[in-house]
PDB file of C-alpha atoms in Angstrom:
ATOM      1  CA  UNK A   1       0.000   0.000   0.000  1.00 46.00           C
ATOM      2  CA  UNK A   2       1.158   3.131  -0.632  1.00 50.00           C
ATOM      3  CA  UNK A   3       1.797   5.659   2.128  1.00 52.00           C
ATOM      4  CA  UNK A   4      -0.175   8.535   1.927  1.00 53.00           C
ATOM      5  CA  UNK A   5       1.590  12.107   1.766  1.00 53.00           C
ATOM      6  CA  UNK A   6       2.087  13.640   5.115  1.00 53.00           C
ATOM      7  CA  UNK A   7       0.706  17.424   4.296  1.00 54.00           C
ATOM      8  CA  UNK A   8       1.696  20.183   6.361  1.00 52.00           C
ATOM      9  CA  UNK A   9      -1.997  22.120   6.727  1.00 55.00           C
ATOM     10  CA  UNK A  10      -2.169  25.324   7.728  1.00 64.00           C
ATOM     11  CA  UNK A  11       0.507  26.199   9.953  1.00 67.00           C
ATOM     12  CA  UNK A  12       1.162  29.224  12.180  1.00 72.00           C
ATOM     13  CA  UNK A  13       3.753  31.649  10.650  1.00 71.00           C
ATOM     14  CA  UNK A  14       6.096  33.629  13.330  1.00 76.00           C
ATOM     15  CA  UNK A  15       5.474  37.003  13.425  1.00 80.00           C
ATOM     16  CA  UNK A  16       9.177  38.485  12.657  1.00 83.00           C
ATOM     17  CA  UNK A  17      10.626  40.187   9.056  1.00 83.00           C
ATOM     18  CA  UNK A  18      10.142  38.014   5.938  1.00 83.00           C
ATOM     19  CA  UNK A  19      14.175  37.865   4.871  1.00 84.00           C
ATOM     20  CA  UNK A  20      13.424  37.165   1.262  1.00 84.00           C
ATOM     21  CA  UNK A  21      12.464  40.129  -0.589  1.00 83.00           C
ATOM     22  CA  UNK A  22      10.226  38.830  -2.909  1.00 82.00           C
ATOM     23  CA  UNK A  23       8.576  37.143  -0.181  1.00 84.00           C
ATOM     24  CA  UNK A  24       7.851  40.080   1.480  1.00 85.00           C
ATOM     25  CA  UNK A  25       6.123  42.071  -1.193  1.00 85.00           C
ATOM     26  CA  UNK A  26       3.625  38.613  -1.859  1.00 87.00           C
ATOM     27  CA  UNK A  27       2.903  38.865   1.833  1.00 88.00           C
ATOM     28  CA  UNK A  28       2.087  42.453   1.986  1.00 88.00           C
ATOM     29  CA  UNK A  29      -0.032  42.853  -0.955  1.00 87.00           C
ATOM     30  CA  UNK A  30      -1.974  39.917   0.980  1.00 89.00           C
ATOM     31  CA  UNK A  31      -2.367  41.172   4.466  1.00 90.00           C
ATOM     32  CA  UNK A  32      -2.488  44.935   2.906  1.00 90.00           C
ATOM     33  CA  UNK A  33      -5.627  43.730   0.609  1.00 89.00           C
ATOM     34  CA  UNK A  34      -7.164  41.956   4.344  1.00 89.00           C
ATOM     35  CA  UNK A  35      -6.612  44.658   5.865  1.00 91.00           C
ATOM     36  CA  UNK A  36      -8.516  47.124   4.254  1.00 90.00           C
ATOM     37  CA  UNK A  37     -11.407  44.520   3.781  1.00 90.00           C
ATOM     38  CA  UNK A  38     -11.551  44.479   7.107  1.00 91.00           C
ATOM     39  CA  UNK A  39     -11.898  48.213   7.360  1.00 90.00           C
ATOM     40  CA  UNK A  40     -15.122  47.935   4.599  1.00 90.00           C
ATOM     41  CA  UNK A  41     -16.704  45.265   6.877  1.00 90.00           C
ATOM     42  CA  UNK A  42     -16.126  47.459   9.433  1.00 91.00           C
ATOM     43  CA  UNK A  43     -17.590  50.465   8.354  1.00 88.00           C
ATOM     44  CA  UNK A  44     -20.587  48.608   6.665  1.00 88.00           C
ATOM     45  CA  UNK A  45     -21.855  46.984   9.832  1.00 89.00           C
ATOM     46  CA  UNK A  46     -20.893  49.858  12.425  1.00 90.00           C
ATOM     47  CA  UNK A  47     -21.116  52.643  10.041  1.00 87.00           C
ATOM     48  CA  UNK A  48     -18.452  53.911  11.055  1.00 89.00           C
ATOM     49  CA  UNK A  49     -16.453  56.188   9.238  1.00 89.00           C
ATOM     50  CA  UNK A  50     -11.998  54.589   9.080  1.00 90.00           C
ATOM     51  CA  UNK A  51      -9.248  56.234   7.262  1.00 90.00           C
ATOM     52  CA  UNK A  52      -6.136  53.822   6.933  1.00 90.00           C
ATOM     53  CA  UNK A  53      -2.849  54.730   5.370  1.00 88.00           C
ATOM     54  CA  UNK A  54       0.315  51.560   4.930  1.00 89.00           C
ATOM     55  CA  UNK A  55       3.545  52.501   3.460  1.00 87.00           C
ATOM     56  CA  UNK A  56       5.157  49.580   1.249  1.00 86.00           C
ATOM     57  CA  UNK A  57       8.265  48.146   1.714  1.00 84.00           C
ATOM     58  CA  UNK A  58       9.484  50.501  -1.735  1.00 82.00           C
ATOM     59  CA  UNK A  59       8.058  53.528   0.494  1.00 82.00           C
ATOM     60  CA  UNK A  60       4.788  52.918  -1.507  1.00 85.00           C
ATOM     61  CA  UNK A  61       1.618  54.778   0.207  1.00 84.00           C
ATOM     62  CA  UNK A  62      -1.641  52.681  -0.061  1.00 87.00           C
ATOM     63  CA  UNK A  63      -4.561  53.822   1.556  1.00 88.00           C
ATOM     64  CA  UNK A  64      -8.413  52.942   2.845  1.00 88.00           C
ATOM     65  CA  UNK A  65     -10.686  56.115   4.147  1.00 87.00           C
ATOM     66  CA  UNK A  66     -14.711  55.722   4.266  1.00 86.00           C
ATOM     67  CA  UNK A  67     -16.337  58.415   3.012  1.00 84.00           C
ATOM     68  CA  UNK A  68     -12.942  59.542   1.759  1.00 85.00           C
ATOM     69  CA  UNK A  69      -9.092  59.682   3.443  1.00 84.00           C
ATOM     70  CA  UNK A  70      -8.597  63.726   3.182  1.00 84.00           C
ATOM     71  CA  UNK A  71     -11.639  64.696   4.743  1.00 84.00           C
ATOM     72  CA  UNK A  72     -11.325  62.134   7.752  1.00 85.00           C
ATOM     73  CA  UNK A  73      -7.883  63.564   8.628  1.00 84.00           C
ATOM     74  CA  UNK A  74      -9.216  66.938   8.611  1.00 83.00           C
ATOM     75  CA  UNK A  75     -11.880  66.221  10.989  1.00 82.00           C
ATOM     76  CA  UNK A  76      -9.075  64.705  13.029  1.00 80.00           C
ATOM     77  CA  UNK A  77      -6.911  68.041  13.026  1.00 79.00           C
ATOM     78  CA  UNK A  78      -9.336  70.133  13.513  1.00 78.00           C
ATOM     79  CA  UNK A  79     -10.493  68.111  16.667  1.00 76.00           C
ATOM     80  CA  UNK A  80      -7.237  67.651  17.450  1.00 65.00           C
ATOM     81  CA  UNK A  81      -5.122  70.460  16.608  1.00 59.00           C
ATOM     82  CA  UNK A  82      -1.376  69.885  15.936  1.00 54.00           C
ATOM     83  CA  UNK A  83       1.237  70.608  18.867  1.00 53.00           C
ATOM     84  CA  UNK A  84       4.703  69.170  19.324  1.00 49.00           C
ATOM     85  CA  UNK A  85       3.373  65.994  20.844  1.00 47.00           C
ATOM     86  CA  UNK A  86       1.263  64.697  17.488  1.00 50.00           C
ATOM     87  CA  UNK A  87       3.644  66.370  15.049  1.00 59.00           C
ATOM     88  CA  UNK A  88       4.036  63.182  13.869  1.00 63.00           C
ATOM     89  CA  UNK A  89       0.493  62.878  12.833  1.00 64.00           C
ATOM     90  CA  UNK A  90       0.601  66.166  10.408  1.00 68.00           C
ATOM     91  CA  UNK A  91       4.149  64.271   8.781  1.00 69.00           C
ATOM     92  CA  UNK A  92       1.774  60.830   8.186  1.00 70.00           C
ATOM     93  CA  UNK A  93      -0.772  63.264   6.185  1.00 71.00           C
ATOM     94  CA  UNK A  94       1.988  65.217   4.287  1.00 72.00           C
ATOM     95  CA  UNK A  95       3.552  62.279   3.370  1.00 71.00           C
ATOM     96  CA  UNK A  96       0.298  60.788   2.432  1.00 71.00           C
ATOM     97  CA  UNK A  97      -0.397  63.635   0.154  1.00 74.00           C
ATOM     98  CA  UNK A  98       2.917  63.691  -1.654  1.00 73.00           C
ATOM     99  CA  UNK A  99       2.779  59.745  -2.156  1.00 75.00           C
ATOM    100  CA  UNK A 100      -0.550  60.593  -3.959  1.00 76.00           C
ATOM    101  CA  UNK A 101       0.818  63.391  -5.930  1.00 74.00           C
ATOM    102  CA  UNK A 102       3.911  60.997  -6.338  1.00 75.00           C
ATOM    103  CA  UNK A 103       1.349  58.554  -7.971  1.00 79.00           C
ATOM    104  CA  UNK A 104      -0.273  61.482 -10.267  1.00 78.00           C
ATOM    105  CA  UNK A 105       2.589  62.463 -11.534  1.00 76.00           C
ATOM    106  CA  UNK A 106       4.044  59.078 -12.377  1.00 80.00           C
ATOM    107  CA  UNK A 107       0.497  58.458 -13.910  1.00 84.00           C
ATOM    108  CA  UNK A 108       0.756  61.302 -16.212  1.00 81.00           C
ATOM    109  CA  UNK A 109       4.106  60.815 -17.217  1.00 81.00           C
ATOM    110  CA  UNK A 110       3.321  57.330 -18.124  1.00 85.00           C
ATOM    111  CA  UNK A 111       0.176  59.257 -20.408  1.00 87.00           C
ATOM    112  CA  UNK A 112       2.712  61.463 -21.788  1.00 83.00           C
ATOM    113  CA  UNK A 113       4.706  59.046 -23.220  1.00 83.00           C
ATOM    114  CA  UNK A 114       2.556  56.966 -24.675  1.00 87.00           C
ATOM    115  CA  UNK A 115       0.633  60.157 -26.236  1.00 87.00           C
ATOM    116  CA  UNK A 116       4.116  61.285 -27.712  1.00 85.00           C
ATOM    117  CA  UNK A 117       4.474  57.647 -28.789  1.00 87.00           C
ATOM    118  CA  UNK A 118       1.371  57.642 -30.700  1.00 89.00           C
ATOM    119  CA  UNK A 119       1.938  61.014 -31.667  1.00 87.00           C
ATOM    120  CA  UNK A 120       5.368  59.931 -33.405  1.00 86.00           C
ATOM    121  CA  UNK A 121       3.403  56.996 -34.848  1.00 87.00           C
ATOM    122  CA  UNK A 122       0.768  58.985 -36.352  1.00 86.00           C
ATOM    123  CA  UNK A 123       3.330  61.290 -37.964  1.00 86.00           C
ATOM    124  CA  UNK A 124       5.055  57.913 -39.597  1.00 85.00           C
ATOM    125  CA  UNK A 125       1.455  56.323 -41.253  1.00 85.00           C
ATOM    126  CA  UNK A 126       1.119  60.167 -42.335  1.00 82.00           C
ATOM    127  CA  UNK A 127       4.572  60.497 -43.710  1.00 77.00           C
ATOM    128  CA  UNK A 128       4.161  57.293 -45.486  1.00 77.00           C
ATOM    129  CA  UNK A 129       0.169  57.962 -47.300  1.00 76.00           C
ATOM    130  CA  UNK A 130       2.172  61.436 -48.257  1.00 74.00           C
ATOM    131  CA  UNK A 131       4.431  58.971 -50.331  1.00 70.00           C
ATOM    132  CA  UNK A 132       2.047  56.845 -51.966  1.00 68.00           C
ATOM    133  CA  UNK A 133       0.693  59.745 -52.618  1.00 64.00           C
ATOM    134  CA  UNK A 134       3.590  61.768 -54.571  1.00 63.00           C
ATOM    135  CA  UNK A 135       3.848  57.991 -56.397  1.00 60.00           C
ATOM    136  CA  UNK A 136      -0.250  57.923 -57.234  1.00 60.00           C
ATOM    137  CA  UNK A 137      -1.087  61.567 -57.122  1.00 59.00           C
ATOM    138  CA  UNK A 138      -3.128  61.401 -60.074  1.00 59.00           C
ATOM    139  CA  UNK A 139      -5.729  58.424 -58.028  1.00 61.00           C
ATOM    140  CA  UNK A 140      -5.866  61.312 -55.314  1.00 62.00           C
ATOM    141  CA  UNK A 141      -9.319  63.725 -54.826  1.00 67.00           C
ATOM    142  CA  UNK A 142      -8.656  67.134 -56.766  1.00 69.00           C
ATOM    143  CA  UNK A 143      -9.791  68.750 -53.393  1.00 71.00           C
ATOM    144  CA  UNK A 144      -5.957  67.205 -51.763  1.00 66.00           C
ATOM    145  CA  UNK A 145      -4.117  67.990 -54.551  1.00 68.00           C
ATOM    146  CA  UNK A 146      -1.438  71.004 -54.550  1.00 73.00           C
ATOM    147  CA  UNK A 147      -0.931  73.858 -57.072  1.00 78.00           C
ATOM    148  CA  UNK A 148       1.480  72.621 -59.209  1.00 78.00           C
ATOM    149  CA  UNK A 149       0.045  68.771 -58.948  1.00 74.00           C
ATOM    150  CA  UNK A 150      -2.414  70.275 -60.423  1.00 79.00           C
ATOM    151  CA  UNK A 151      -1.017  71.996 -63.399  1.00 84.00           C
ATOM    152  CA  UNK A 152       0.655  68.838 -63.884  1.00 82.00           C
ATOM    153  CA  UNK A 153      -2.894  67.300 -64.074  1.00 78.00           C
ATOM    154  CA  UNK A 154      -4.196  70.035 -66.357  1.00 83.00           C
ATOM    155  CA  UNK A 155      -1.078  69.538 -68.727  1.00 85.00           C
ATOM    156  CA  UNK A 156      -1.585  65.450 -68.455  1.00 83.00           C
ATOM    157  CA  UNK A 157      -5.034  65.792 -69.877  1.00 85.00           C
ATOM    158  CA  UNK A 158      -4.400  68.071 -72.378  1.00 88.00           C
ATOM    159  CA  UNK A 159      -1.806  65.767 -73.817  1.00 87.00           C
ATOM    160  CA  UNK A 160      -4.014  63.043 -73.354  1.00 85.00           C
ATOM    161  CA  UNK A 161      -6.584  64.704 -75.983  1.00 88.00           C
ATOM    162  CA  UNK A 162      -4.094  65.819 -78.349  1.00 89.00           C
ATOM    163  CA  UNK A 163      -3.247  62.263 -78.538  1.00 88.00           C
ATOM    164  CA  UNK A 164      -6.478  60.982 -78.645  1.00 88.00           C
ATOM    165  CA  UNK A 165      -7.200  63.991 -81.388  1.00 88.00           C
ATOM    166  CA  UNK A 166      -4.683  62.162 -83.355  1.00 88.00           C
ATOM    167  CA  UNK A 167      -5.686  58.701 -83.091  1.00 87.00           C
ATOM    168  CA  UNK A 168      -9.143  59.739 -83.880  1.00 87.00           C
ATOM    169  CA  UNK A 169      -7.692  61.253 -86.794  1.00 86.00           C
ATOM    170  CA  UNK A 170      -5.267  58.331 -87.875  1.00 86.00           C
ATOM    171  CA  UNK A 171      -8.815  56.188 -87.695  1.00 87.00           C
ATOM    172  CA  UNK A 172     -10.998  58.305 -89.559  1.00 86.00           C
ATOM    173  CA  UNK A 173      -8.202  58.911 -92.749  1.00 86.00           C
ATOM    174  CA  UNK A 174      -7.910  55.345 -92.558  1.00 84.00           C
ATOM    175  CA  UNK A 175     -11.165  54.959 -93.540  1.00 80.00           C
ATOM    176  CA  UNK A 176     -11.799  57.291 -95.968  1.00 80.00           C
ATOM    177  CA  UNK A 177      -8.847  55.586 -98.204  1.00 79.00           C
ATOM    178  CA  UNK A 178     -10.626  52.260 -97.700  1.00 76.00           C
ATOM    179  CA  UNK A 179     -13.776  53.903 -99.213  1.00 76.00           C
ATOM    180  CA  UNK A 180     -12.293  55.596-101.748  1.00 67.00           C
ATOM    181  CA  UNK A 181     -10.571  52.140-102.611  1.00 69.00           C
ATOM    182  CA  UNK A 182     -13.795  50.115-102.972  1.00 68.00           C
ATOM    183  CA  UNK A 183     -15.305  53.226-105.132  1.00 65.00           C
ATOM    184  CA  UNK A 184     -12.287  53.270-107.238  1.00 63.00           C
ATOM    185  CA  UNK A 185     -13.202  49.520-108.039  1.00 59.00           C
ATOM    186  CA  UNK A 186     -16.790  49.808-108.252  1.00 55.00           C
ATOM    187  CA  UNK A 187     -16.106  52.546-111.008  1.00 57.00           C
ATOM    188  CA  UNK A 188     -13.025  50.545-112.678  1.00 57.00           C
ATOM    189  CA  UNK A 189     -15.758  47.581-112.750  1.00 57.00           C
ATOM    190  CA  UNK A 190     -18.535  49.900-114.452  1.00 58.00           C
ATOM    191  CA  UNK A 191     -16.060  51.376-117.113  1.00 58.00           C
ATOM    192  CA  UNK A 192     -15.619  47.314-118.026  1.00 54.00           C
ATOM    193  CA  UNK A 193     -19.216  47.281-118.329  1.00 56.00           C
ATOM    194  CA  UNK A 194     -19.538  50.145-120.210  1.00 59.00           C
ATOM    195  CA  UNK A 195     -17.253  49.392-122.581  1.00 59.00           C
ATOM    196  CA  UNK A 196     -18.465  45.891-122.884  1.00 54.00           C
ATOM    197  CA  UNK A 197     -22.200  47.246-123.744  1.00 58.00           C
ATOM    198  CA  UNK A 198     -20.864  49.738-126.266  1.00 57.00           C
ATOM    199  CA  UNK A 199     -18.521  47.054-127.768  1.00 55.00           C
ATOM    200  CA  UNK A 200     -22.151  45.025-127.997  1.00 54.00           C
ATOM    201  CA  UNK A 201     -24.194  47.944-129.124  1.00 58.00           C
ATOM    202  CA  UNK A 202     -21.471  48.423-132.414  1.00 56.00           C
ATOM    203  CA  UNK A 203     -21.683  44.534-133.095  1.00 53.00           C
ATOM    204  CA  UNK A 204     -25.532  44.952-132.734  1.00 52.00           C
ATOM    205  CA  UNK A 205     -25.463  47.629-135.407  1.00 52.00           C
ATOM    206  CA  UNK A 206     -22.905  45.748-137.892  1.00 51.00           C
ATOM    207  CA  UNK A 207     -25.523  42.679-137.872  1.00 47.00           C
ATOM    208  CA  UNK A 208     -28.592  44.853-138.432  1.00 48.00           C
ATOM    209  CA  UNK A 209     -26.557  46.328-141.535  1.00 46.00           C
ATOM    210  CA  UNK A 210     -26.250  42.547-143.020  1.00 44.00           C
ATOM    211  CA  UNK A 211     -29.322  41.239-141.979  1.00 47.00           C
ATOM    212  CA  UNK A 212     -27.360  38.613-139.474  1.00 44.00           C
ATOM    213  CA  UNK A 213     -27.618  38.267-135.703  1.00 46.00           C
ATOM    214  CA  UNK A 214     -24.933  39.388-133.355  1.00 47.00           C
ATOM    215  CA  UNK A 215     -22.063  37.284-133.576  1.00 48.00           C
ATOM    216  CA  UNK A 216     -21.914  36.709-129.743  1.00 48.00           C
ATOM    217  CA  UNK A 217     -20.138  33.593-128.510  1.00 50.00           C
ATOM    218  CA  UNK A 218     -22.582  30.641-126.893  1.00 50.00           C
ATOM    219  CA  UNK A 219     -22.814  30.380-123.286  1.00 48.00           C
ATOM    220  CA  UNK A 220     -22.113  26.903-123.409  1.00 47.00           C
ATOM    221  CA  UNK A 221     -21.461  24.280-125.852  1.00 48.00           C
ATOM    222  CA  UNK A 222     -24.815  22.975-125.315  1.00 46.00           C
ATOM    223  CA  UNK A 223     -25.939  21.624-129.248  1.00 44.00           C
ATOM    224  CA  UNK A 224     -29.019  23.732-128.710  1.00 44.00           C
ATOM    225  CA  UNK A 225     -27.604  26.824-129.338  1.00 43.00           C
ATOM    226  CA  UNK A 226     -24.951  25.429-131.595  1.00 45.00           C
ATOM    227  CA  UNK A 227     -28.234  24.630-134.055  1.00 45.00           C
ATOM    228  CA  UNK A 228     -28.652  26.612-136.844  1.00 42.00           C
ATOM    229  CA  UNK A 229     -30.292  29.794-135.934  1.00 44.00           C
ATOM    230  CA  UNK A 230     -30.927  32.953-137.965  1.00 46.00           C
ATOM    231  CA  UNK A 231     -27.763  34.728-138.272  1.00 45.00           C
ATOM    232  CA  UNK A 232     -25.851  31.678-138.903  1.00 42.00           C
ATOM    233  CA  UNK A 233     -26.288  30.452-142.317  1.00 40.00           C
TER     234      UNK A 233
END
């Protein structure tokens, strides 16, 4: 059988320093976090009103006050007003105050940085859309475009409808020499006919003066029209 694991349980630790640094900063963020739950369970069932203030090992201030910590040590003051023998007390609120302010001003410092940081960032993704920009500045709004990007757009589509001017031009001659081509032929083909029918019109005359038909050629060599027709005897 196997022996069961001897545990420890909750023992009682001595109530002297923690040695081990790290050891001491678990132990106070634990008791410091008791501590002022304590205070809430305090005020909540005796209403009563607690104002607690613990300095940290790193000379940290952390502090508890119901309704609020200022206004309960002011109330204390004023009831109990400052001599030689509670000086101490008015060094505890000073103290408390500058930790606070300590606090505020690390806060804000911490704010500042990471504003300038984003600030600095925010100038680079500018910086860089003001390159693609310059690269593509024709793809840009004409409302962000400068002065002379502009001219340079003006004299970019000016060129581009000379150019086009041409081309239209180049299309359009093109044309009207194919035109005149086919009417070239279409008259070269009627002169052909022309002369053909006149040709036909003298051999139609020469017949009529002999009596004898036209002496055109047969369409085919059919016997038909090889017979013997008027005009051919």
């Amino acid at each position: 059988m196997s022996k069961k694991k001897s545990s420890l349980g909750r023992q009682k630790i001595p109530i002297e320093k923690i040695p081990k640094k790290s050891h001491l900063q678990v132990t106070f963020s634990k008791r410091r976090s008791g501590l002022f739950k304590k205070a809430s369970e305090l005020c909540t069932l005796c209403g009563v009103e607690i104002t607690i203030v613990v300095f940290s090992p790193a000379d940290k201030a952390f502090s508890f006050g119901h309704p609020e910590v200022e206004s309960i040590i002011d109330r204390y003051l004023v009831l109990n007003p400052p001599h030689e023998s509670i000086s101490s007390t008015q060094q505890l609120v000073e103290a408390h105050r500058n930790a606070n302010v300590r606090d505020l001003n690390m806060q804000l410092t911490q704010l500042l940085n990471h504003l300038e940081m984003e600030k600095k960032r925010g100038e680079e993704l500018d910086h860089v859309r003001k390159v693609r920009q310059r690269q593509f500045w024709w793809e840009s709004s004409t409302d962000d475009l400068g002065f002379h990007e502009l001219i340079q757009l003006k004299a970019s589509i000016e060129e581009l409808k000379k150019n086009l001017a041409k081309h239209v031009s180049k299309i359009i001659m093109m044309d009207q020499t194919n035109m005149d081509s086919r009417i070239i032929g279409v008259n070269s083909n009627n002169g052909l006919l022309n002369r053909y029918d006149h040709a036909f019109d003298n051999n139609k005359s020469d017949a009529a003066a002999f009596n004898v038909a036209p002496t055109l050629p047969p369409p085919n060599n059919n016997a038909y029209y090889m017979g013997f027709r008027h005009g051919y005897l």
